[in-house]
XYZ file of C-alpha atoms in Angstrom:
427
model
C -14.910 13.081 58.301
C -12.351 10.399 57.493
C -9.930 10.443 54.571
C -9.694 7.210 52.626
C -6.884 5.281 54.402
C -5.465 4.269 51.010
C -4.748 7.892 50.083
C -1.525 9.694 50.966
C -0.548 13.291 50.229
C 2.050 12.044 47.757
C -0.563 10.013 45.869
C -3.032 12.904 45.969
C -0.410 15.208 44.403
C 0.310 12.554 41.776
C -3.408 12.254 40.957
C -3.621 16.030 40.505
C -0.422 16.300 38.433
C -1.541 13.613 35.971
C -5.239 14.502 36.175
C -6.228 10.977 37.176
C -9.721 12.066 38.165
C -12.997 12.663 36.357
C -12.897 16.208 35.021
C -16.509 16.643 33.919
C -18.774 18.932 35.898
C -16.145 20.050 38.412
C -17.320 22.828 40.723
C -15.887 24.705 43.676
C -17.452 24.174 47.085
C -19.419 27.375 46.474
C -20.851 26.023 43.199
C -18.719 27.760 40.526
C -17.732 25.598 37.498
C -14.026 24.630 37.308
C -12.009 23.666 34.214
C -8.422 22.406 34.655
C -6.446 23.599 31.622
C -3.034 22.862 33.160
C -2.451 21.483 36.687
C 0.857 23.323 37.062
C 4.475 22.473 37.818
C 5.047 20.342 40.891
C 7.071 22.223 43.505
C 9.334 19.948 45.573
C 10.567 22.780 47.811
C 8.871 25.063 50.321
C 5.743 26.925 49.281
C 2.560 25.948 47.419
C 2.492 22.481 45.833
C 2.024 23.588 42.206
C 2.901 26.740 40.285
C 1.971 28.181 36.870
C -1.345 26.322 36.856
C -4.022 27.453 34.372
C -7.546 27.063 35.709
C -10.844 28.554 34.595
C -13.187 29.274 37.508
C -16.562 30.529 36.371
C -15.861 32.886 33.471
C -12.370 33.895 34.646
C -9.076 32.292 33.579
C -6.571 32.180 36.441
C -2.834 31.492 36.242
C -0.938 30.887 39.446
C -0.323 28.604 42.400
C -2.361 25.658 43.672
C -2.193 24.075 47.114
C -3.348 20.504 47.831
C -4.482 18.980 51.129
C -6.298 15.829 52.097
C -8.647 17.968 54.235
C -9.564 21.643 54.007
C -8.701 22.030 57.694
C -5.090 21.048 56.915
C -4.631 24.620 55.657
C -4.818 25.816 59.269
C -3.140 22.723 60.698
C -0.079 23.518 58.538
C -0.172 27.217 59.463
C -0.613 28.524 55.913
C -2.833 31.376 57.128
C 0.317 32.943 58.649
C 2.608 32.307 55.649
C 2.791 35.008 52.953
C 3.892 32.386 50.383
C 0.286 31.160 50.326
C -1.291 34.589 49.955
C -1.807 34.342 46.181
C -3.257 30.848 45.801
C -5.745 30.606 42.939
C -7.237 27.267 44.043
C -7.230 25.067 47.138
C -7.693 21.418 46.093
C -8.770 18.965 48.792
C -9.887 15.379 48.960
C -12.457 16.074 51.686
C -13.960 19.491 52.375
C -14.451 19.450 56.136
C -14.978 23.168 56.848
C -17.372 25.940 55.885
C -16.665 27.297 52.404
C -15.799 30.816 53.582
C -13.202 29.901 56.227
C -10.341 30.689 53.804
C -11.440 34.022 52.308
C -10.513 34.749 48.704
C -9.359 31.171 47.932
C -11.841 28.964 46.047
C -11.894 25.316 47.109
C -12.284 22.204 44.917
C -13.223 18.894 46.572
C -12.135 15.829 44.543
C -13.351 12.938 46.676
C -16.240 12.007 44.407
C -14.142 12.377 41.224
C -11.290 9.960 42.092
C -11.956 6.317 41.110
C -11.715 3.936 44.054
C -10.044 1.415 41.749
C -7.034 3.720 41.406
C -6.612 3.894 45.181
C -6.944 0.129 45.467
C -4.392 -0.479 42.728
C -1.890 1.853 44.369
C -2.342 0.083 47.688
C -1.804 -3.252 45.967
C 1.479 -1.979 44.528
C 2.626 -0.897 47.975
C 1.469 -3.954 49.895
C 2.397 -6.756 47.526
C 5.536 -8.548 48.636
C 6.745 -10.474 45.557
C 9.990 -9.674 43.782
C 8.653 -6.249 42.733
C 5.318 -4.565 43.581
C 4.150 -4.455 39.952
C 4.938 -8.126 39.262
C 1.487 -8.999 37.792
C 1.485 -5.979 35.456
C 5.121 -5.244 34.463
C 5.167 -7.303 31.253
C 1.937 -5.596 30.074
C 3.494 -2.130 30.000
C 4.232 -1.000 26.396
C 7.786 -1.538 25.190
C 8.163 2.136 24.297
C 7.571 3.055 27.948
C 10.121 0.458 29.044
C 12.688 1.649 26.484
C 12.662 5.311 27.499
C 12.600 4.415 31.198
C 15.572 2.034 30.902
C 17.614 4.793 29.265
C 16.837 7.101 32.172
C 17.670 4.377 34.702
C 21.039 3.681 33.079
C 21.856 7.398 33.177
C 21.037 7.463 36.892
C 23.130 4.370 37.583
C 26.171 5.637 35.729
C 25.874 9.050 37.328
C 26.145 7.354 40.729
C 29.237 5.457 39.630
C 30.841 8.503 38.050
C 30.306 10.561 41.186
C 32.888 8.475 43.053
C 35.257 8.528 40.079
C 35.067 12.336 39.897
C 35.930 12.594 43.584
C 38.997 10.383 43.062
C 40.110 12.436 40.067
C 39.937 15.617 42.088
C 41.871 14.040 44.957
C 44.792 12.927 42.765
C 44.894 15.908 40.367
C 43.214 14.045 37.500
C 45.661 11.184 37.252
C 43.501 8.949 35.047
C 45.862 5.968 35.159
C 45.839 5.882 38.954
C 42.066 6.300 39.150
C 41.720 3.464 36.649
C 43.973 1.319 38.853
C 41.825 2.069 41.940
C 38.542 1.506 40.114
C 39.597 -1.775 38.539
C 40.913 -3.030 41.876
C 37.567 -2.229 43.487
C 35.776 -4.016 40.663
C 37.880 -7.160 41.166
C 36.503 -7.377 44.693
C 32.842 -6.882 43.807
C 30.424 -7.331 45.294
C 31.467 -8.464 48.781
C 35.147 -7.523 48.895
C 35.082 -4.353 46.787
C 36.020 -2.027 49.656
C 38.909 -4.135 51.057
C 40.443 -4.536 47.606
C 40.125 -0.811 46.974
C 41.875 -0.174 50.300
C 44.716 -2.473 49.250
C 45.116 -0.597 45.960
C 45.035 2.830 47.596
C 47.619 1.731 50.172
C 50.006 0.772 47.351
C 50.970 3.664 45.063
C 50.500 2.719 41.434
C 54.020 3.858 40.616
C 55.422 1.407 43.190
C 53.632 -1.551 41.654
C 54.779 -0.557 38.184
C 58.387 -0.665 39.367
C 57.919 -4.346 40.183
C 55.631 -5.347 37.328
C 58.265 -7.546 35.693
C 58.540 -9.660 38.846
C 55.294 -11.545 39.363
C 56.161 -12.772 42.853
C 57.016 -9.259 43.977
C 53.657 -7.997 42.735
C 51.846 -10.783 44.578
C 53.943 -10.193 47.704
C 52.972 -6.530 47.751
C 49.260 -7.191 47.172
C 48.870 -10.180 49.487
C 51.100 -8.562 52.089
C 49.075 -5.359 52.137
C 45.918 -7.469 52.290
C 47.145 -8.950 55.573
C 47.124 -12.461 54.109
C 50.811 -13.088 54.792
C 50.719 -12.179 58.486
C 50.072 -15.672 59.825
C 52.619 -18.468 59.297
C 51.895 -20.840 56.438
C 53.286 -24.326 55.924
C 53.279 -23.592 52.216
C 56.679 -22.907 50.599
C 55.197 -20.371 48.149
C 53.532 -18.385 50.914
C 56.777 -18.326 52.888
C 58.614 -16.993 49.835
C 56.056 -14.211 49.469
C 56.404 -13.440 53.174
C 60.150 -13.028 52.796
C 59.782 -10.730 49.748
C 57.112 -8.651 51.435
C 59.204 -8.268 54.599
C 61.873 -6.369 52.610
C 59.443 -4.368 50.445
C 57.347 -3.395 53.435
C 60.298 -1.733 55.131
C 61.567 -0.243 51.891
C 58.279 1.532 51.150
C 57.152 1.954 54.794
C 53.947 -0.016 54.217
C 51.301 -0.899 56.783
C 49.245 -4.041 56.059
C 45.493 -4.336 56.561
C 44.100 -6.698 59.212
C 43.276 -10.094 57.700
C 39.781 -10.168 59.244
C 38.718 -7.432 56.793
C 38.035 -10.017 54.086
C 34.825 -11.969 53.541
C 34.904 -15.657 52.612
C 31.587 -17.220 53.636
C 28.946 -18.347 51.121
C 31.260 -17.574 48.217
C 32.308 -19.665 45.249
C 36.033 -20.518 45.477
C 36.693 -18.760 42.154
C 35.484 -15.549 43.825
C 37.699 -15.907 46.919
C 39.675 -12.714 47.587
C 42.908 -14.676 47.105
C 41.883 -15.590 43.552
C 40.804 -12.037 42.786
C 44.074 -10.594 44.118
C 46.114 -13.126 42.151
C 44.244 -12.276 38.938
C 44.633 -8.549 39.601
C 48.385 -9.094 40.039
C 48.490 -10.876 36.666
C 46.678 -7.964 35.012
C 49.220 -5.481 36.395
C 52.104 -7.683 35.306
C 50.945 -8.072 31.722
C 49.499 -4.625 31.049
C 51.226 -1.268 31.163
C 49.318 2.018 30.856
C 46.009 0.254 31.412
C 43.832 3.314 30.936
C 45.574 4.223 27.690
C 44.884 0.711 26.427
C 41.214 1.134 27.314
C 41.054 4.390 25.358
C 42.691 2.747 22.328
C 40.271 -0.207 22.171
C 38.066 -0.090 19.078
C 36.156 -3.328 19.731
C 34.640 -4.681 22.899
C 36.502 -7.951 22.249
C 39.773 -6.038 22.642
C 38.706 -5.026 26.153
C 37.710 -8.602 26.942
C 41.139 -9.840 25.887
C 42.818 -7.101 27.908
C 41.187 -8.259 31.146
C 41.083 -11.978 30.472
C 44.344 -12.866 32.217
C 45.429 -16.004 34.047
C 46.946 -15.864 37.539
C 50.357 -17.379 38.185
C 50.844 -21.159 38.142
C 50.483 -21.524 41.923
C 46.825 -20.453 41.697
C 46.056 -23.163 39.152
C 46.086 -25.632 42.060
C 45.240 -23.404 45.060
C 42.267 -21.286 46.148
C 43.981 -20.373 49.415
C 47.534 -20.560 50.712
C 48.589 -24.000 51.873
C 45.414 -25.744 50.682
C 46.149 -27.491 47.362
C 43.383 -28.783 45.089
C 43.555 -30.771 41.888
C 42.567 -27.855 39.680
C 41.001 -24.451 40.315
C 38.183 -22.790 38.458
C 39.490 -19.351 37.714
C 37.457 -16.168 37.111
C 36.013 -16.416 33.589
C 34.269 -14.312 30.992
C 31.380 -13.396 33.267
C 33.807 -11.896 35.805
C 35.550 -9.957 33.021
C 32.217 -8.619 31.796
C 31.411 -7.511 35.336
C 34.599 -5.431 35.425
C 33.847 -3.859 32.043
C 30.218 -3.092 32.900
C 30.726 -1.743 36.410
C 34.030 0.078 36.043
C 35.743 0.294 32.668
C 32.865 1.599 30.556
C 31.606 4.186 33.088
C 35.210 5.433 33.397
C 35.518 5.618 29.612
C 32.238 7.554 29.415
C 33.403 9.946 32.145
C 36.659 10.607 30.276
C 34.678 11.608 27.191
C 32.430 13.786 29.333
C 35.308 15.529 31.112
C 37.257 16.080 27.886
C 34.120 16.981 25.902
C 34.872 14.148 23.469
C 31.600 12.488 22.428
C 33.496 9.724 20.664
C 34.436 8.072 23.958
C 30.948 8.510 25.415
C 29.354 6.911 22.374
C 31.943 4.138 22.372
C 31.245 3.312 26.025
C 27.500 3.069 25.387
C 28.040 1.059 22.209
C 30.262 -1.442 24.017
C 27.740 -1.726 26.842
C 25.020 -2.554 24.348
C 27.218 -5.229 22.784
C 27.873 -7.020 26.080
C 25.396 -9.722 27.118
C 22.942 -9.039 29.927
C 24.217 -9.851 33.388
C 23.052 -13.138 34.906
C 22.148 -12.892 38.572
C 19.189 -13.455 40.860
C 17.700 -10.027 40.074
C 17.847 -10.252 36.284
C 16.611 -13.859 36.450
C 13.619 -12.734 38.497
C 12.850 -9.960 36.010
C 12.987 -12.528 33.211
C 10.452 -14.708 35.042
C 8.071 -11.740 34.934
C 8.530 -11.429 31.177
C 10.917 -8.457 31.381
C 13.979 -9.961 29.709
C 17.135 -7.834 29.351
C 18.723 -8.181 25.931
C 22.055 -6.518 26.757
C 24.189 -5.261 29.628
C 22.673 -1.828 29.056
C 19.218 -3.207 29.882
C 20.351 -5.381 32.793
C 22.063 -2.362 34.378
C 18.815 -0.425 34.083
C 16.834 -3.238 35.709
C 19.303 -3.454 38.592
C 18.886 0.286 39.160
C 15.111 -0.044 39.015
C 15.020 -2.848 41.571
C 17.405 -1.234 44.054
C 16.297 2.383 44.001
C 12.620 2.187 43.052
C 11.047 -1.241 43.660
C 12.761 -1.982 46.969
C 11.884 1.494 48.243
C 8.287 1.271 46.927
C 8.773 4.463 44.903
C 6.038 3.493 42.451
C 4.927 7.096 41.930
C 8.442 8.029 40.793
C 8.722 5.082 38.384
C 7.548 5.318 34.772
C 6.274 1.728 34.946
C 4.350 2.352 38.178
C 2.862 5.564 36.769
C 1.793 3.767 33.585
C 0.104 0.995 35.578
C -1.689 3.464 37.823
C -2.793 5.538 34.833
C -4.413 2.578 33.061
C -7.229 1.977 35.558
């Protein structure tokens, strides 16, 4: 006997958990009537698939564990007859019953093949096989807004938890120096998405206290950052670059610094305003004009105050250069969208984490409030969602949609997605 090729064990468990099968006139393979009062709690660890199920078989109400298999014979194929964990099963649920009813003594068997709509299996296969932007593209905009709202909140929580995991590790490594962690995180954000790691490495190779000693000298700040980035290693015909080289030569020996290799940086298929040179120059300007950056973030009472804090202009040289020794008439410098990216991806998660660590809900609520006030991010992913009729109204929603695309849609985790579950449940 062949199991429907569209059915997987994961889908079969999902069908049982949400009772996506016809429940009238259910009987065991021996003919006893079955009533599913509660399918049980799904067990994601070793042992039977569901626990605490409530099932009436004949005239008796049973409470206990349920095991699911695509075939009855899988019980023996998986070796359950030798495992004491399966000794108190109240029901064995299978898609196809391919063995005599009495082969598993004391365990009633329920075959569901004839109770599961074929349309459900076909729809699930369509979700998995479709290759547009997301599997549920034809159906996403039809899902009720209430479902979308609660799911987006969960997705944002997941996304921020990922971000805060790295921040927690940094805090533990530097004895909860919030200013230094803020310096590292903001540096990483200036390099996003392509050069995030190299810029973080530059920041972590330069102690924050060292940069603060030189914050009143813009050229010294740039010399330290560009020097550590390995961008001053090769000779330049440019007078400004040569001046930075000379400054860095002395500071490098003073602080025993070791520069990164210049090939670490990525330049291809990038807008000039996003070149690592422009991002480093803007980061240097931020450090020059702002002391106690994290304290300033905590003090901000309006999101516009944070925008103004990070909206800085690089030094005059970078008004006519994207790279050393290559003058242009005028550069396009990182604008409001870049500032919003820093706030969304770094500043607000850090602010939320501070409130969480200090048990101060004020900062957590402020971070979420600011996120809701910022406009939705504009990129290829959010644009594609909008084309499907799922339009983010704020940065909070665009962050949720980015999380959904990366960790659910791309991995075809439709059964773990509230939208996928809703679509499958509406057959």
